[in-house]
Every structure is written in C-alpha cells, then in structure tokens.
mmCIF file of C-alpha atoms and ligand atoms in Angstrom:
data_model
loop_
_atom_site.group_PDB
_atom_site.id
_atom_site.type_symbol
_atom_site.label_atom_id
_atom_site.label_comp_id
_atom_site.label_asym_id
_atom_site.label_seq_id
_atom_site.Cartn_x
_atom_site.Cartn_y
_atom_site.Cartn_z
ATOM 1 C CA UNK B 1 26.494 120.985 121.209
ATOM 2 C CA UNK B 2 25.878 124.439 122.610
ATOM 3 C CA UNK B 3 24.580 127.360 120.587
ATOM 4 C CA UNK B 4 27.571 129.397 121.689
ATOM 5 C CA UNK B 5 29.915 126.880 120.059
ATOM 6 C CA UNK B 6 28.436 127.695 116.656
ATOM 7 C CA UNK B 7 29.657 130.870 114.972
ATOM 8 C CA UNK B 8 27.282 133.203 113.130
ATOM 9 C CA UNK B 9 23.686 132.250 112.326
ATOM 10 C CA UNK B 10 22.382 134.708 114.927
ATOM 11 C CA UNK B 11 19.007 135.011 113.273
ATOM 12 C CA UNK B 12 18.382 131.262 113.147
ATOM 13 C CA UNK B 13 19.523 130.792 116.741
ATOM 14 C CA UNK B 14 17.139 133.498 117.872
ATOM 15 C CA UNK B 15 14.289 131.950 115.940
ATOM 16 C CA UNK B 16 14.959 128.513 117.473
ATOM 17 C CA UNK B 17 15.293 129.820 121.022
ATOM 18 C CA UNK B 18 12.145 131.893 120.780
ATOM 19 C CA UNK B 19 10.232 128.892 119.473
ATOM 20 C CA UNK B 20 11.147 126.871 122.555
ATOM 21 C CA UNK B 21 10.479 129.716 124.988
ATOM 22 C CA UNK B 22 7.037 130.340 123.579
ATOM 23 C CA UNK B 23 6.292 126.637 123.392
ATOM 24 C CA UNK B 24 6.073 126.552 119.628
ATOM 25 C CA UNK B 25 8.092 123.461 118.836
ATOM 26 C CA UNK B 26 7.257 122.043 115.425
ATOM 27 C CA UNK B 27 6.968 118.260 115.423
ATOM 28 C CA UNK B 28 8.754 117.851 112.077
ATOM 29 C CA UNK B 29 11.422 120.373 111.177
ATOM 30 C CA UNK B 30 13.860 120.480 108.304
ATOM 31 C CA UNK B 31 17.220 122.165 108.823
ATOM 32 C CA UNK B 32 18.324 122.981 105.322
ATOM 33 C CA UNK B 33 21.736 124.370 104.374
ATOM 34 C CA UNK B 34 24.665 123.841 102.061
ATOM 35 C CA UNK B 35 27.455 121.332 102.569
ATOM 36 C CA UNK B 36 29.721 122.544 105.361
ATOM 37 C CA UNK B 37 27.159 124.943 106.897
ATOM 38 C CA UNK B 38 25.854 124.880 110.472
ATOM 39 C CA UNK B 39 22.744 122.795 109.852
ATOM 40 C CA UNK B 40 23.718 119.727 111.888
ATOM 41 C CA UNK B 41 25.315 121.690 114.710
ATOM 42 C CA UNK B 42 22.258 123.936 115.007
ATOM 43 C CA UNK B 43 19.965 120.896 114.975
ATOM 44 C CA UNK B 44 21.994 119.248 117.732
ATOM 45 C CA UNK B 45 22.175 122.422 119.832
ATOM 46 C CA UNK B 46 18.426 122.788 119.425
ATOM 47 C CA UNK B 47 17.661 119.181 120.424
ATOM 48 C CA UNK B 48 19.956 119.491 123.433
ATOM 49 C CA UNK B 49 18.324 122.767 124.467
ATOM 50 C CA UNK B 50 14.856 121.219 124.238
ATOM 51 C CA UNK B 51 15.851 118.559 126.750
ATOM 52 C CA UNK B 52 18.229 120.492 129.000
ATOM 53 C CA UNK B 53 17.092 120.337 132.621
ATOM 54 C CA UNK B 54 18.673 123.611 133.522
ATOM 55 C CA UNK B 55 18.431 125.956 130.546
ATOM 56 C CA UNK B 56 19.903 129.429 130.672
ATOM 57 C CA UNK B 57 18.275 132.182 128.650
ATOM 58 C CA UNK B 58 20.125 131.451 125.442
ATOM 59 C CA UNK B 59 21.746 128.078 125.805
ATOM 60 C CA UNK B 60 21.818 124.656 127.413
ATOM 61 C CA UNK B 61 23.556 124.298 130.769
ATOM 62 C CA UNK B 62 26.071 121.730 129.463
ATOM 63 C CA UNK B 63 26.220 119.990 132.838
ATOM 64 C CA UNK B 64 22.832 118.371 133.547
ATOM 65 C CA UNK B 65 22.447 114.662 132.957
ATOM 66 C CA UNK B 66 20.608 115.237 129.664
ATOM 67 C CA UNK B 67 23.319 117.590 128.373
ATOM 68 C CA UNK B 68 26.061 115.130 129.295
ATOM 69 C CA UNK B 69 24.342 112.427 127.262
ATOM 70 C CA UNK B 70 23.742 114.812 124.393
ATOM 71 C CA UNK B 71 27.392 115.794 124.431
ATOM 72 C CA UNK B 72 28.411 112.325 123.319
ATOM 73 C CA UNK B 73 25.274 111.747 121.264
ATOM 74 C CA UNK B 74 24.296 108.848 123.480
ATOM 75 C CA UNK B 75 20.989 110.056 124.915
ATOM 76 C CA UNK B 76 18.542 107.118 124.864
ATOM 77 C CA UNK B 77 15.815 109.418 123.552
ATOM 78 C CA UNK B 78 17.936 110.687 120.667
ATOM 79 C CA UNK B 79 17.573 108.432 117.640
ATOM 80 C CA UNK B 80 20.083 109.068 114.894
ATOM 81 C CA UNK B 81 19.192 107.991 111.389
ATOM 82 C CA UNK B 82 21.832 108.160 108.653
ATOM 83 C CA UNK B 83 22.346 106.933 105.073
ATOM 84 C CA UNK B 84 24.014 103.515 105.081
ATOM 85 C CA UNK B 85 25.764 101.288 102.579
ATOM 86 C CA UNK B 86 25.591 97.622 101.744
ATOM 87 C CA UNK B 87 29.074 96.694 102.904
ATOM 88 C CA UNK B 88 30.690 94.056 105.125
ATOM 89 C CA UNK B 89 28.027 91.487 104.204
ATOM 90 C CA UNK B 90 25.307 93.253 106.184
ATOM 91 C CA UNK B 91 22.106 92.123 104.528
ATOM 92 C CA UNK B 92 19.614 94.792 105.545
ATOM 93 C CA UNK B 93 21.787 97.671 106.719
ATOM 94 C CA UNK B 94 20.278 100.237 109.104
ATOM 95 C CA UNK B 95 21.739 103.157 111.036
ATOM 96 C CA UNK B 96 22.276 101.097 114.189
ATOM 97 C CA UNK B 97 24.937 99.078 112.328
ATOM 98 C CA UNK B 98 26.947 102.203 111.565
ATOM 99 C CA UNK B 99 26.145 104.643 114.320
ATOM 100 C CA UNK B 100 29.366 104.211 116.347
ATOM 101 C CA UNK B 101 31.384 104.940 113.257
ATOM 102 C CA UNK B 102 29.194 107.923 112.391
ATOM 103 C CA UNK B 103 29.557 109.419 115.874
ATOM 104 C CA UNK B 104 33.350 109.271 115.573
ATOM 105 C CA UNK B 105 33.096 110.768 112.102
ATOM 106 C CA UNK B 106 30.973 113.664 113.345
ATOM 107 C CA UNK B 107 33.191 114.269 116.398
ATOM 108 C CA UNK B 108 36.072 114.456 113.909
ATOM 109 C CA UNK B 109 34.296 117.329 112.188
ATOM 110 C CA UNK B 110 30.738 118.470 112.850
ATOM 111 C CA UNK B 111 30.600 120.105 109.437
ATOM 112 C CA UNK B 112 31.300 116.965 107.405
ATOM 113 C CA UNK B 113 29.178 116.267 104.352
ATOM 114 C CA UNK B 114 27.420 113.221 102.951
ATOM 115 C CA UNK B 115 30.308 112.725 100.492
ATOM 116 C CA UNK B 116 32.818 112.697 103.342
ATOM 117 C CA UNK B 117 30.749 109.957 105.013
ATOM 118 C CA UNK B 118 30.540 107.832 101.858
ATOM 119 C CA UNK B 119 34.285 108.316 101.264
ATOM 120 C CA UNK B 120 34.974 106.455 104.509
ATOM 121 C CA UNK B 121 33.821 103.278 102.790
ATOM 122 C CA UNK B 122 35.819 103.757 99.638
ATOM 123 C CA UNK B 123 37.561 100.381 99.841
ATOM 124 C CA UNK B 124 34.444 98.332 100.659
ATOM 125 C CA UNK B 125 32.146 100.337 98.381
ATOM 126 C CA UNK B 126 33.013 98.680 95.093
ATOM 127 C CA UNK B 127 29.820 99.616 93.291
ATOM 128 C CA UNK B 128 29.902 103.324 94.076
ATOM 129 C CA UNK B 129 26.904 103.451 96.428
ATOM 130 C CA UNK B 130 25.757 106.935 97.438
ATOM 131 C CA UNK B 131 24.313 105.954 100.838
ATOM 132 C CA UNK B 132 20.638 105.157 101.322
ATOM 133 C CA UNK B 133 18.016 105.169 104.052
ATOM 134 C CA UNK B 134 16.105 101.954 103.358
ATOM 135 C CA UNK B 135 12.656 100.655 104.114
ATOM 136 C CA UNK B 136 13.899 98.548 107.085
ATOM 137 C CA UNK B 137 15.073 101.778 108.659
ATOM 138 C CA UNK B 138 11.565 103.205 108.468
ATOM 139 C CA UNK B 139 10.225 99.969 109.998
ATOM 140 C CA UNK B 140 12.801 100.303 112.763
ATOM 141 C CA UNK B 141 11.737 103.879 113.492
ATOM 142 C CA UNK B 142 8.121 102.739 113.779
ATOM 143 C CA UNK B 143 9.213 100.041 116.221
ATOM 144 C CA UNK B 144 11.303 102.404 118.334
ATOM 145 C CA UNK B 145 8.530 104.976 118.532
ATOM 146 C CA UNK B 146 5.989 102.413 119.637
ATOM 147 C CA UNK B 147 7.891 102.280 122.943
ATOM 148 C CA UNK B 148 7.601 104.970 125.583
ATOM 149 C CA UNK B 149 10.186 107.757 125.971
ATOM 150 C CA UNK B 150 12.895 106.723 128.391
ATOM 151 C CA UNK B 151 13.413 109.925 130.265
ATOM 152 C CA UNK B 152 13.335 113.021 128.077
ATOM 153 C CA UNK B 153 10.609 115.587 127.560
ATOM 154 C CA UNK B 154 11.260 115.471 123.864
ATOM 155 C CA UNK B 155 12.228 112.293 122.122
ATOM 156 C CA UNK B 156 14.187 113.368 119.044
ATOM 157 C CA UNK B 157 14.503 111.438 115.804
ATOM 158 C CA UNK B 158 17.291 113.146 113.898
ATOM 159 C CA UNK B 159 17.528 112.134 110.254
ATOM 160 C CA UNK B 160 20.814 113.211 108.717
ATOM 161 C CA UNK B 161 20.531 113.611 104.925
ATOM 162 C CA UNK B 162 16.872 112.596 104.504
ATOM 163 C CA UNK B 163 17.290 113.181 100.753
ATOM 164 C CA UNK B 164 18.830 109.706 100.733
ATOM 165 C CA UNK B 165 15.579 108.043 101.889
ATOM 166 C CA UNK B 166 14.389 105.756 99.148
ATOM 167 C CA UNK B 167 10.790 105.946 98.010
ATOM 168 C CA UNK B 168 9.576 103.135 100.269
ATOM 169 C CA UNK B 169 11.225 104.650 103.333
ATOM 170 C CA UNK B 170 9.824 108.107 102.548
ATOM 171 C CA UNK B 171 6.316 106.754 102.127
ATOM 172 C CA UNK B 172 6.489 104.747 105.321
ATOM 173 C CA UNK B 173 7.497 107.821 107.299
ATOM 174 C CA UNK B 174 5.013 110.328 105.878
ATOM 175 C CA UNK B 175 2.357 109.580 108.446
ATOM 176 C CA UNK B 176 4.866 109.893 111.287
ATOM 177 C CA UNK B 177 6.091 113.268 110.050
ATOM 178 C CA UNK B 178 2.510 114.422 110.010
ATOM 179 C CA UNK B 179 1.540 113.060 113.360
ATOM 180 C CA UNK B 180 4.362 111.744 115.526
ATOM 181 C CA UNK B 181 3.585 110.110 118.877
ATOM 182 C CA UNK B 182 3.222 112.571 121.737
ATOM 183 C CA UNK B 183 6.562 113.958 122.939
ATOM 184 C CA UNK B 184 8.387 112.992 119.752
ATOM 185 C CA UNK B 185 9.836 115.414 117.252
ATOM 186 C CA UNK B 186 11.539 114.787 113.946
ATOM 187 C CA UNK B 187 14.535 116.895 113.029
ATOM 188 C CA UNK B 188 15.735 116.403 109.470
ATOM 189 C CA UNK B 189 19.072 117.811 108.370
ATOM 190 C CA UNK B 190 19.550 118.162 104.635
ATOM 191 C CA UNK B 191 22.119 119.555 102.237
ATOM 192 C CA UNK B 192 19.813 119.026 99.244
ATOM 193 C CA UNK B 193 16.243 119.888 100.147
ATOM 194 C CA UNK B 194 15.213 119.906 96.496
ATOM 195 C CA UNK B 195 15.863 116.155 96.333
ATOM 196 C CA UNK B 196 13.166 115.508 98.936
ATOM 197 C CA UNK B 197 9.768 114.392 97.666
ATOM 198 C CA UNK B 198 7.186 117.190 97.610
ATOM 199 C CA UNK B 199 4.924 115.024 99.784
ATOM 200 C CA UNK B 200 7.668 114.878 102.409
ATOM 201 C CA UNK B 201 8.615 118.541 102.113
ATOM 202 C CA UNK B 202 5.062 119.709 102.571
ATOM 203 C CA UNK B 203 4.909 118.012 105.975
ATOM 204 C CA UNK B 204 8.019 119.719 107.301
ATOM 205 C CA UNK B 205 8.663 123.144 108.723
ATOM 206 C CA UNK B 206 11.818 124.425 107.024
ATOM 207 C CA UNK B 207 14.569 126.272 108.862
ATOM 208 C CA UNK B 208 16.952 127.810 106.371
ATOM 209 C CA UNK B 209 20.541 127.756 107.565
ATOM 210 C CA UNK B 210 22.597 130.484 105.926
ATOM 211 C CA UNK B 211 26.172 130.235 104.672
ATOM 212 C CA UNK B 212 29.013 131.173 106.967
ATOM 213 C CA UNK B 213 30.317 134.699 106.367
ATOM 214 C CA UNK B 214 34.028 135.490 106.186
ATOM 215 C CA UNK B 215 33.786 136.943 109.677
ATOM 216 C CA UNK B 216 32.173 133.712 110.971
ATOM 217 C CA UNK B 217 35.026 131.716 109.471
ATOM 218 C CA UNK B 218 37.646 133.923 111.143
ATOM 219 C CA UNK B 219 35.780 133.611 114.458
ATOM 220 C CA UNK B 220 35.540 129.847 114.157
ATOM 221 C CA UNK B 221 39.267 129.289 113.647
ATOM 222 C CA UNK B 222 40.535 132.324 115.566
ATOM 223 C CA UNK B 223 42.286 135.441 114.307
ATOM 224 C CA UNK B 224 45.738 134.045 115.066
ATOM 225 C CA UNK B 225 45.121 131.047 112.794
ATOM 226 C CA UNK B 226 43.328 132.775 109.959
ATOM 227 C CA UNK B 227 43.492 136.357 108.728
ATOM 228 C CA UNK B 228 40.406 137.991 107.259
ATOM 229 C CA UNK B 229 41.966 137.984 103.774
ATOM 230 C CA UNK B 230 42.908 134.310 103.935
ATOM 231 C CA UNK B 231 39.471 133.443 105.295
ATOM 232 C CA UNK B 232 37.888 135.277 102.393
ATOM 233 C CA UNK B 233 40.044 133.379 99.929
ATOM 234 C CA UNK B 234 39.138 130.034 101.514
ATOM 235 C CA UNK B 235 35.467 130.943 101.711
ATOM 236 C CA UNK B 236 35.425 131.658 97.981
ATOM 237 C CA UNK B 237 37.393 128.539 97.157
ATOM 238 C CA UNK B 238 35.200 126.157 99.177
ATOM 239 C CA UNK B 239 31.854 127.910 98.885
ATOM 240 C CA UNK B 240 31.942 128.638 102.627
ATOM 241 C CA UNK B 241 32.314 124.961 103.553
ATOM 242 C CA UNK B 242 33.725 124.860 107.087
ATOM 243 C CA UNK B 243 34.755 121.215 106.860
ATOM 244 C CA UNK B 244 36.721 121.745 103.656
ATOM 245 C CA UNK B 245 38.394 124.814 105.138
ATOM 246 C CA UNK B 246 39.499 122.817 108.206
ATOM 247 C CA UNK B 247 40.953 120.142 105.965
ATOM 248 C CA UNK B 248 42.834 122.667 103.852
ATOM 249 C CA UNK B 249 44.222 124.349 106.971
ATOM 250 C CA UNK B 250 45.307 121.003 108.426
ATOM 251 C CA UNK B 251 46.909 119.819 105.211
ATOM 252 C CA UNK B 252 48.613 123.060 104.384
ATOM 253 C CA UNK B 253 49.758 124.362 107.696
ATOM 254 C CA UNK B 254 52.952 125.811 106.278
ATOM 255 C CA UNK B 255 52.496 126.079 102.595
ATOM 256 C CA UNK B 256 49.021 127.321 101.865
ATOM 257 C CA UNK B 257 49.721 129.936 99.268
ATOM 258 C CA UNK B 258 47.535 129.203 96.322
ATOM 259 C CA UNK B 259 47.523 132.779 95.140
ATOM 260 C CA UNK B 260 51.303 133.098 95.093
ATOM 261 C CA UNK B 261 51.719 129.753 93.364
ATOM 262 C CA UNK B 262 49.144 130.758 90.778
ATOM 263 C CA UNK B 263 50.397 134.258 90.094
ATOM 264 C CA UNK B 264 54.008 133.127 89.723
ATOM 265 C CA UNK B 265 52.988 130.297 87.425
ATOM 266 C CA UNK B 266 51.074 132.652 85.158
ATOM 267 C CA UNK B 267 53.925 135.188 85.094
ATOM 268 C CA UNK B 268 56.489 132.517 84.258
ATOM 269 C CA UNK B 269 54.258 131.040 81.558
ATOM 270 C CA UNK B 270 53.589 134.419 80.022
ATOM 271 C CA UNK B 271 57.307 135.202 79.960
ATOM 272 C CA UNK B 272 58.045 131.667 78.669
ATOM 273 C CA UNK B 273 60.634 131.407 81.416
ATOM 274 C CA UNK B 274 61.321 127.683 81.090
ATOM 275 C CA UNK B 275 63.979 127.638 83.784
ATOM 276 C CA UNK B 276 61.665 129.410 86.194
ATOM 277 C CA UNK B 277 58.827 127.070 85.301
ATOM 278 C CA UNK B 278 61.047 124.101 85.979
ATOM 279 C CA UNK B 279 61.855 125.406 89.477
ATOM 280 C CA UNK B 280 58.228 126.226 90.225
ATOM 281 C CA UNK B 281 57.247 122.760 89.041
ATOM 282 C CA UNK B 282 59.707 121.060 91.389
ATOM 283 C CA UNK B 283 58.117 122.894 94.314
ATOM 284 C CA UNK B 284 54.601 121.907 93.303
ATOM 285 C CA UNK B 285 55.561 118.306 92.552
ATOM 286 C CA UNK B 286 56.964 118.033 96.081
ATOM 287 C CA UNK B 287 53.538 118.817 97.565
ATOM 288 C CA UNK B 288 51.001 116.051 98.059
ATOM 289 C CA UNK B 289 48.422 115.043 95.470
ATOM 290 C CA UNK B 290 45.639 116.608 97.505
ATOM 291 C CA UNK B 291 47.378 119.971 97.407
ATOM 292 C CA UNK B 292 48.144 119.676 93.727
ATOM 293 C CA UNK B 293 44.460 119.077 93.033
ATOM 294 C CA UNK B 294 43.492 121.938 95.285
ATOM 295 C CA UNK B 295 45.902 124.169 93.388
ATOM 296 C CA UNK B 296 44.412 123.182 90.035
ATOM 297 C CA UNK B 297 40.845 123.793 91.300
ATOM 298 C CA UNK B 298 42.022 127.196 92.433
ATOM 299 C CA UNK B 299 43.415 127.958 88.965
ATOM 300 C CA UNK B 300 40.070 126.948 87.394
ATOM 301 C CA UNK B 301 38.305 129.278 89.773
ATOM 302 C CA UNK B 302 40.668 132.140 88.912
ATOM 303 C CA UNK B 303 40.209 131.612 85.165
ATOM 304 C CA UNK B 304 36.456 131.927 85.713
ATOM 305 C CA UNK B 305 36.961 135.057 87.802
ATOM 306 C CA UNK B 306 38.961 136.546 84.900
ATOM 307 C CA UNK B 307 36.012 135.987 82.575
ATOM 308 C CA UNK B 308 33.639 137.582 85.055
ATOM 309 C CA UNK B 309 36.029 140.507 85.378
ATOM 310 C CA UNK B 310 36.134 140.857 81.591
ATOM 311 C CA UNK B 311 32.528 140.346 80.702
ATOM 312 C CA UNK B 312 30.297 140.881 83.731
ATOM 313 C CA UNK B 313 29.857 143.063 86.758
ATOM 314 C CA UNK B 314 32.693 143.225 89.277
ATOM 315 C CA UNK B 315 30.089 142.719 91.995
ATOM 316 C CA UNK B 316 29.960 139.070 90.988
ATOM 317 C CA UNK B 317 33.652 138.535 91.693
ATOM 318 C CA UNK B 318 34.527 136.312 94.629
ATOM 319 C CA UNK B 319 38.104 137.377 95.227
ATOM 320 C CA UNK B 320 40.216 139.255 97.739
ATOM 321 C CA UNK B 321 42.252 142.419 97.200
ATOM 322 C CA UNK B 322 45.516 140.711 96.201
ATOM 323 C CA UNK B 323 43.687 138.621 93.701
ATOM 324 C CA UNK B 324 41.858 141.630 92.313
ATOM 325 C CA UNK B 325 45.108 143.548 91.854
ATOM 326 C CA UNK B 326 46.553 140.637 89.912
ATOM 327 C CA UNK B 327 43.390 140.092 87.855
ATOM 328 C CA UNK B 328 43.280 143.711 86.781
ATOM 329 C CA UNK B 329 46.492 143.140 84.829
ATOM 330 C CA UNK B 330 46.113 139.488 83.993
ATOM 331 C CA UNK B 331 42.490 139.104 82.887
ATOM 332 C CA UNK B 332 42.978 140.496 79.338
ATOM 333 C CA UNK B 333 44.955 137.333 78.601
ATOM 334 C CA UNK B 334 41.953 135.143 79.428
ATOM 335 C CA UNK B 335 39.117 135.318 76.932
ATOM 336 C CA UNK B 336 36.560 133.350 74.924
ATOM 337 C CA UNK B 337 39.319 132.031 72.659
ATOM 338 C CA UNK B 338 41.298 130.204 75.329
ATOM 339 C CA UNK B 339 39.316 129.954 78.578
ATOM 340 C CA UNK B 340 37.487 126.742 77.673
ATOM 341 C CA UNK B 341 40.702 125.101 76.481
ATOM 342 C CA UNK B 342 42.486 126.074 79.685
ATOM 343 C CA UNK B 343 39.717 124.832 81.968
ATOM 344 C CA UNK B 344 39.444 121.551 80.047
ATOM 345 C CA UNK B 345 43.164 120.995 80.324
ATOM 346 C CA UNK B 346 43.109 121.750 84.062
ATOM 347 C CA UNK B 347 40.205 119.384 84.639
ATOM 348 C CA UNK B 348 41.994 116.650 82.697
ATOM 349 C CA UNK B 349 45.043 117.206 84.875
ATOM 350 C CA UNK B 350 43.014 116.782 88.075
ATOM 351 C CA UNK B 351 41.776 113.456 86.721
ATOM 352 C CA UNK B 352 45.328 112.461 85.804
ATOM 353 C CA UNK B 353 46.485 113.213 89.360
ATOM 354 C CA UNK B 354 43.677 110.988 90.628
ATOM 355 C CA UNK B 355 45.110 108.271 88.418
ATOM 356 C CA UNK B 356 48.531 108.775 90.005
ATOM 357 C CA UNK B 357 50.172 110.505 87.047
ATOM 358 C CA UNK B 358 53.771 111.647 87.456
ATOM 359 C CA UNK B 359 53.422 115.167 88.837
ATOM 360 C CA UNK B 360 56.601 116.594 87.280
ATOM 361 C CA UNK B 361 55.760 115.415 83.773
ATOM 362 C CA UNK B 362 52.163 116.513 84.206
ATOM 363 C CA UNK B 363 52.945 120.041 85.397
ATOM 364 C CA UNK B 364 55.664 120.501 82.809
ATOM 365 C CA UNK B 365 53.348 119.515 79.978
ATOM 366 C CA UNK B 366 50.600 121.664 81.447
ATOM 367 C CA UNK B 367 52.942 124.649 81.637
ATOM 368 C CA UNK B 368 53.909 124.319 77.985
ATOM 369 C CA UNK B 369 50.209 124.248 77.078
ATOM 370 C CA UNK B 370 49.644 127.291 79.244
ATOM 371 C CA UNK B 371 52.422 129.200 77.441
ATOM 372 C CA UNK B 372 50.627 128.393 74.186
ATOM 373 C CA UNK B 373 47.149 129.292 75.480
ATOM 374 C CA UNK B 374 48.235 132.646 76.846
ATOM 375 C CA UNK B 375 49.586 133.581 73.402
ATOM 376 C CA UNK B 376 46.210 133.022 71.760
ATOM 377 C CA UNK B 377 44.747 136.310 70.619
ATOM 378 C CA UNK B 378 41.241 137.236 71.583
ATOM 379 C CA UNK B 379 38.751 137.844 68.827
ATOM 380 C CA UNK B 380 36.557 140.565 70.298
ATOM 381 C CA UNK B 381 37.336 143.754 72.100
ATOM 382 C CA UNK B 382 36.451 143.794 75.788
ATOM 383 C CA UNK B 383 35.697 146.547 78.232
HETATM 384 ZN ZN1 ZN A 1 21.538 120.872 130.535
#
C-alpha cells in the first residue's frame, strides 16, 4: 500500500512520514479510526515505508524487493494477527490458520470491518462468535519474536482489531508492547479503542485516523462514478464508511436513488394514492433484499433528520440540498406523536426482510401504516 493510494488524511500522513524521517518510530502504535476509515491502509503504507529500500520523499518506491513483498502482504517480517473463530474443528485457532483467507478478504476491500470478516463465517459460526484473539496467539507471537528478523530493518507485528484480544492474550502481550525486541514494532489497528484495556492503551502511542470527507469519497471513486451530492448522501447514510459505500455502489449500479424512492413514497402515502403506492411497491419489491433494507435504513435516517429539522439546529443535519428542499415541506408531518411509531415499524420491517418476508405484502402493509401515521396530528407547536 502506498500513501498516495489513500485519499485524504493529509495530516496523519505528514505526521507518519515526519516520524520516520526524524527517526522517531514508536515501538507500539495504535491506529484508531471508525469502521470504513483509512486506519488499516495507513498502517500498511506506514509499515511498507519503514522497510522500503528506496524511499522517495513522501512514499515507498513500490518496486524494491521489500515493497513487492509488502504489496501482497507476504513479507516474512510482517506478522499479521487477526481475530479468529472456532470453526472447522480447529482446536486452538490462531491467525496463521486464517491468514490466506484474510488476505483475500482485505484485497477485496481494504476498508472492510470486523463485522464483514465475521460475516464470512456465517454458515460455520453457529454460536454467533464475534472473533477473538486467544492466548495461544500471544504465545505464538512470543515464539516468533524470539527468532531473529529475516531481512527487514523493522519487523512489524500488525494486530488488526486488538479490541478482540481476550484478557489472557492482552496480559501476555503487555510486556512486549512496552519493550519489544530490538527492530520490532507493534502496529495495532482498532475500530473500537475504548474496548481496549487501560493497561494496554497506556502502553500505546495513538494515531487518530479521521473520517473521510465528502471530497475524499469523490476522489476515491472518481468524479465520473460519483457526484459530490451523491457522495454526500452516501457519506451521511454510511457514516463515511468507504467499504459500505463501495458495496452500495456495486449493488446499485443502475438504481441507486434512495431519495427519489423515499420522496415519492411519502408523497403517495400522504395523498393516500393507493394505485400509485401499488406501482411504487412493485418497483421496490423487484429490487433485492439488500436494497430493500438499505432503503428502509434510509427512511429511518430521514425521519430522524425531520426531527432534527423541527426541534434542533439545522447545523446538525446530515443531508444534501435535494433532501433539505424536501424536508422543508415534509418535516411538519413528522413529530413526537408519530416518529417513534414510524421508526419502530421500519425497524420491524427490516427484521421481517431478514426473515424472508414477502416484500409486496410487507411494503403494502407498511404503506397503509404510513398513511395512518402521517395523518396523526402533532400535539405541540414547533418552530
Ligand atoms: Zn520500496
């Protein structure tokens, strides 16, 4: 991974590069950022830069023998540690059992989250495991580090999602975080730093990875794929999660129009246009379950935005101009008397879709409820 392949995060990149140039490389660093942010990619670009044999001012060369090995995550002095599951009759699972699969998963999307990883095992994972880094893993790390570095200046132990270390594993690694063998650095990549034990946290130097901005998102996908307005909408919908945005774009290539679907649904429901609703419903029922769920999550978000518009400062709104124009007229119909009922009903519907409910029946029933909810009068005057 090269720094130039990662959009945005200019400040963090600068901080990392300057650290290397001035020989201030912390021996235990925590890259902390939300799901779908650049924490793993920055950590990988940083590790690659540390070991590049032919660095340029701001990036790795991408062609030296170290870079080539880093490019496919196969450098012998890069140890990848990941949360694992007890599946396929593996008694004491450790990262080495799963690492091939994880590499493919990360090549598929560098911005994937812990949940995405666990979801891969949905059929084998009958007891709903969340992924764990066990004690044997910590023992393994001790063993690996007792050997000499193969070839690199910096041997890197990269722990992806260290918040999944169990207590025994955390305790066994504390000493190493504090004082790793010479030439070894720990890079931890977390999406939930507050789940790390304070004893662990206090031994790490934290690098805060910020959220992607709308501009970053446009730059990542390219202006011809994603307009600024659409990027803003997707950023708000996914909380700036680049992996989720990629998935939505892949799934929806031709029919990603949540706003239009939503605004027409609300208009039809308000007008009690049953024929129109029936047509709209046919269109939505023809889309996949994933898109139906995405649509319902979008409606929940918009109901919440209406409440913010009604009761709080407009600065808190996370919407684009089209949405704002619609909300200005629509939000009076959403209030304390119906918003909870609407959101509950929408959440129930998402669950029903998960249980394979008949989409036409579900959306028809939901529309009738919506007609009823929108007729409910509000009790208090609003701004
Ligand atoms: Zn290089």
